[in-house]
Coordinates of C-alpha atoms in Angstrom, one line a residue:
M5 CA 34.9 -70.3 95.1
F6 CA 36.0 -70.9 91.6
R7 CA 39.7 -71.2 90.9
L8 CA 41.8 -72.6 88.1
Q9 CA 43.9 -75.6 89.1
S10 CA 45.4 -75.3 85.7
S11 CA 44.3 -73.8 82.4
R12 CA 42.3 -77.0 81.8
V13 CA 41.0 -77.9 85.2
L14 CA 38.5 -76.0 87.4
A15 CA 38.6 -76.3 91.2
V16 CA 35.5 -75.3 93.1
D17 CA 35.7 -75.0 96.9
M18 CA 32.3 -75.5 98.6
T19 CA 31.1 -75.0 102.2
G20 CA 27.6 -76.3 101.9
D21 CA 26.7 -74.3 98.8
A22 CA 26.0 -75.6 95.3
V23 CA 27.4 -75.4 91.8
K24 CA 25.8 -76.3 88.5
A25 CA 28.1 -78.0 85.9
K26 CA 28.0 -79.9 82.6
N27 CA 27.0 -83.5 83.3
G28 CA 30.0 -85.8 83.4
S29 CA 32.6 -83.0 83.8
M30 CA 33.6 -83.8 87.3
V31 CA 37.0 -85.5 87.4
A32 CA 37.6 -85.7 91.2
Y33 CA 36.4 -84.5 94.6
D34 CA 37.2 -84.6 98.2
G35 CA 35.0 -84.1 101.3
E36 CA 31.2 -84.9 101.3
M37 CA 29.3 -84.2 98.1
A38 CA 25.8 -84.9 96.8
F39 CA 25.0 -85.0 93.1
K40 CA 21.6 -84.4 91.3
K41 CA 20.9 -84.4 87.6
L42 CA 19.0 -81.3 86.4
T43 CA 16.7 -81.5 83.4
G44 CA 16.8 -79.2 80.4
G45 CA 19.8 -76.9 81.2
G46 CA 17.5 -73.8 81.5
E47 CA 15.4 -73.2 84.5
G48 CA 11.6 -73.3 84.3
L49 CA 9.2 -74.6 81.7
R50 CA 10.3 -72.2 79.0
G51 CA 13.9 -73.5 79.2
M52 CA 12.8 -77.1 78.9
V53 CA 10.3 -76.5 76.1
T54 CA 12.6 -74.4 73.9
R55 CA 15.4 -77.0 74.2
R56 CA 13.1 -79.8 73.2
L57 CA 11.7 -77.8 70.2
T58 CA 15.2 -77.0 68.9
G59 CA 16.9 -80.3 69.8
E60 CA 19.6 -78.5 71.7
Q61 CA 21.2 -80.8 74.2
M62 CA 22.5 -79.5 77.6
T63 CA 22.5 -81.9 80.5
V64 CA 23.4 -80.3 83.8
M65 CA 24.2 -81.6 87.3
E66 CA 24.0 -79.9 90.6
V67 CA 26.8 -80.6 93.1
K68 CA 26.4 -79.6 96.7
G69 CA 28.4 -80.2 99.8
H70 CA 31.6 -79.5 101.7
G71 CA 35.0 -79.9 100.1
T72 CA 36.5 -79.4 96.7
C73 CA 35.3 -80.6 93.3
W74 CA 37.5 -80.6 90.2
F75 CA 35.9 -80.2 86.7
A76 CA 37.3 -80.6 83.1
D77 CA 35.9 -81.4 79.7
R78 CA 38.1 -83.1 77.0
A79 CA 41.2 -81.0 77.9
S80 CA 39.5 -77.7 76.8
E81 CA 40.8 -74.4 78.0
I82 CA 38.8 -72.9 80.9
N83 CA 38.0 -69.2 81.3
L84 CA 36.4 -67.6 84.3
V85 CA 33.9 -64.8 83.9
D86 CA 32.6 -62.6 86.8
L87 CA 29.0 -61.4 86.6
Q88 CA 27.9 -58.4 88.6
G89 CA 24.1 -58.6 88.0
D90 CA 24.5 -58.6 84.2
K91 CA 23.7 -61.3 81.7
L92 CA 26.0 -63.6 79.8
Y93 CA 25.0 -65.3 76.5
V94 CA 27.0 -68.5 75.9
E95 CA 26.8 -71.5 73.5
S96 CA 25.7 -74.5 75.6
S97 CA 28.6 -76.6 74.5
N98 CA 31.0 -73.9 75.8
L99 CA 29.5 -73.7 79.4
L100 CA 31.3 -75.8 82.0
A101 CA 30.0 -74.6 85.4
V102 CA 28.2 -71.7 87.2
D103 CA 27.8 -70.6 90.8
G104 CA 24.6 -72.1 92.2
A105 CA 23.3 -68.6 92.8
L106 CA 23.4 -67.7 89.1
R107 CA 20.2 -68.1 87.1
T108 CA 20.4 -70.1 83.8
G109 CA 17.9 -70.0 81.0
T110 CA 17.6 -69.7 77.3
G111 CA 17.8 -66.7 74.9
F112 CA 16.8 -66.3 71.3
T113 CA 19.8 -66.0 68.9
G114 CA 18.2 -65.9 65.5
M115 CA 20.3 -67.1 62.5
R116 CA 23.4 -67.9 64.5
G117 CA 21.7 -70.9 66.1
A118 CA 20.5 -72.1 62.8
A119 CA 23.9 -71.7 61.2
Q120 CA 25.6 -73.8 63.9
G121 CA 22.9 -76.5 64.0
N122 CA 22.2 -75.7 67.7
G123 CA 18.6 -74.5 67.2
L124 CA 17.6 -70.9 67.6
F125 CA 18.2 -70.6 71.4
T126 CA 21.4 -70.3 73.4
T127 CA 22.1 -70.4 77.1
T128 CA 21.9 -67.3 79.3
V129 CA 23.5 -66.9 82.7
E130 CA 22.7 -63.9 84.9
G131 CA 23.0 -62.6 88.5
H132 CA 26.0 -62.2 90.8
G133 CA 28.7 -64.9 90.7
R134 CA 31.2 -66.6 88.5
A135 CA 30.8 -68.8 85.4
A136 CA 33.4 -71.1 83.8
L137 CA 33.5 -71.2 80.0
L138 CA 35.2 -73.8 77.8
S139 CA 37.1 -73.0 74.6
D140 CA 39.2 -74.9 72.1
G141 CA 42.4 -73.1 72.7
P142 CA 42.9 -69.9 74.8
V143 CA 39.9 -67.7 74.6
V144 CA 40.3 -64.2 73.1
V145 CA 38.2 -61.4 74.6
L146 CA 37.3 -58.6 72.2
R147 CA 35.7 -55.3 73.1
V148 CA 33.0 -53.7 71.1
G149 CA 32.5 -50.0 71.4
P150 CA 30.1 -47.5 69.9
Q151 CA 32.5 -46.7 67.1
Y152 CA 34.0 -50.2 66.8
P153 CA 31.5 -52.9 65.7
L154 CA 32.8 -56.4 65.5
T155 CA 32.1 -59.2 63.0
V156 CA 32.7 -62.8 64.1
D157 CA 32.7 -66.2 62.4
P158 CA 29.9 -68.2 64.0
G159 CA 32.2 -71.3 64.4
A160 CA 34.6 -69.3 66.6
Y161 CA 31.9 -67.6 68.8
V162 CA 31.9 -68.6 72.4
A163 CA 29.9 -66.0 74.4
H164 CA 29.1 -62.3 74.8
Q165 CA 28.0 -59.8 77.5
G166 CA 27.1 -56.2 77.8
N167 CA 24.7 -53.9 75.9
L168 CA 25.2 -55.5 72.4
R169 CA 23.0 -55.8 69.4
Q170 CA 23.4 -58.7 67.0
S171 CA 22.7 -58.9 63.3
F172 CA 23.4 -61.8 61.0
Q173 CA 25.0 -61.3 57.6
S174 CA 25.4 -63.6 54.6
G175 CA 27.7 -63.2 51.7
A176 CA 31.5 -63.5 51.3
T177 CA 32.9 -65.5 54.2
F178 CA 36.3 -65.4 56.0
R179 CA 37.6 -68.5 54.1
T180 CA 36.2 -67.3 50.8
L181 CA 38.2 -64.1 51.1
I182 CA 41.5 -66.1 51.4
G183 CA 40.6 -68.4 48.5
E184 CA 39.4 -71.4 50.5
G185 CA 36.1 -73.2 50.3
G186 CA 34.0 -74.6 53.2
G187 CA 33.4 -71.2 54.8
E188 CA 30.4 -70.0 56.8
A189 CA 27.4 -68.6 55.0
F190 CA 26.6 -66.4 58.0
Q191 CA 28.6 -63.9 60.0
I192 CA 27.6 -62.3 63.3
R193 CA 27.9 -58.6 63.7
F194 CA 28.0 -57.0 67.1
E195 CA 27.3 -53.3 67.8
G196 CA 27.0 -51.4 71.0
D197 CA 29.2 -51.7 74.1
G198 CA 30.3 -55.0 75.5
L199 CA 32.6 -58.0 75.3
V200 CA 32.7 -60.9 72.8
Y201 CA 34.5 -64.1 73.6
V202 CA 36.0 -66.1 70.7
Q203 CA 38.1 -69.2 70.4
P204 CA 41.0 -69.8 68.0
S205 CA 39.5 -73.0 66.6
E206 CA 36.2 -73.3 64.9
R207 CA 33.5 -75.9 65.8
N208 CA 31.8 -77.7 63.0
T209 CA 28.7 -75.9 61.6
I210 CA 26.1 -76.6 59.0
A211 CA 25.9 -73.1 57.6
G212 CA 27.1 -74.3 54.2
D213 CA 29.4 -72.9 51.6
V214 CA 28.9 -69.6 49.8

């Protein structure tokens, strides 16, 4: 069972089941636990190969046992997402932990990955269970509807789920519009029906100036 000990600490109560978490994110535990390092972040050969090709780094550990584990990552805010058989797309750096029953893998993201320097693949999580996301500051959940497309700065993007289509735009950037340099050369446009998670602080990207 996932629960927030605070906005920056995740507690996971286990009764013989397992959880997958970012390597090195455990800060404490009680009871009896076993730890195993998993290779590649994504499951199966495809996940391993695509990450090697793109240079994307995601080291994951599996924790299994009886007791409670506490997880955190550099005092980042933690956000819980419930999945009911659907798929979540999330930047690997923003994924803290998932239920052991959830399947993780890789998904193609096109220009967003190139803009952020994370390769062309991002992490996918699907099945029934709960995932814990990290964000720099409290995450903002924005709904996309058929009549309400959404455009997002790639540096602020955390994750998305639902029946969404992505396109990648270049041109005037958010910072350019307010007269500042150093903006992103790409923007992400979402259309369809679903949710987009953004953080109020931008990660460093290599998209370049306009």
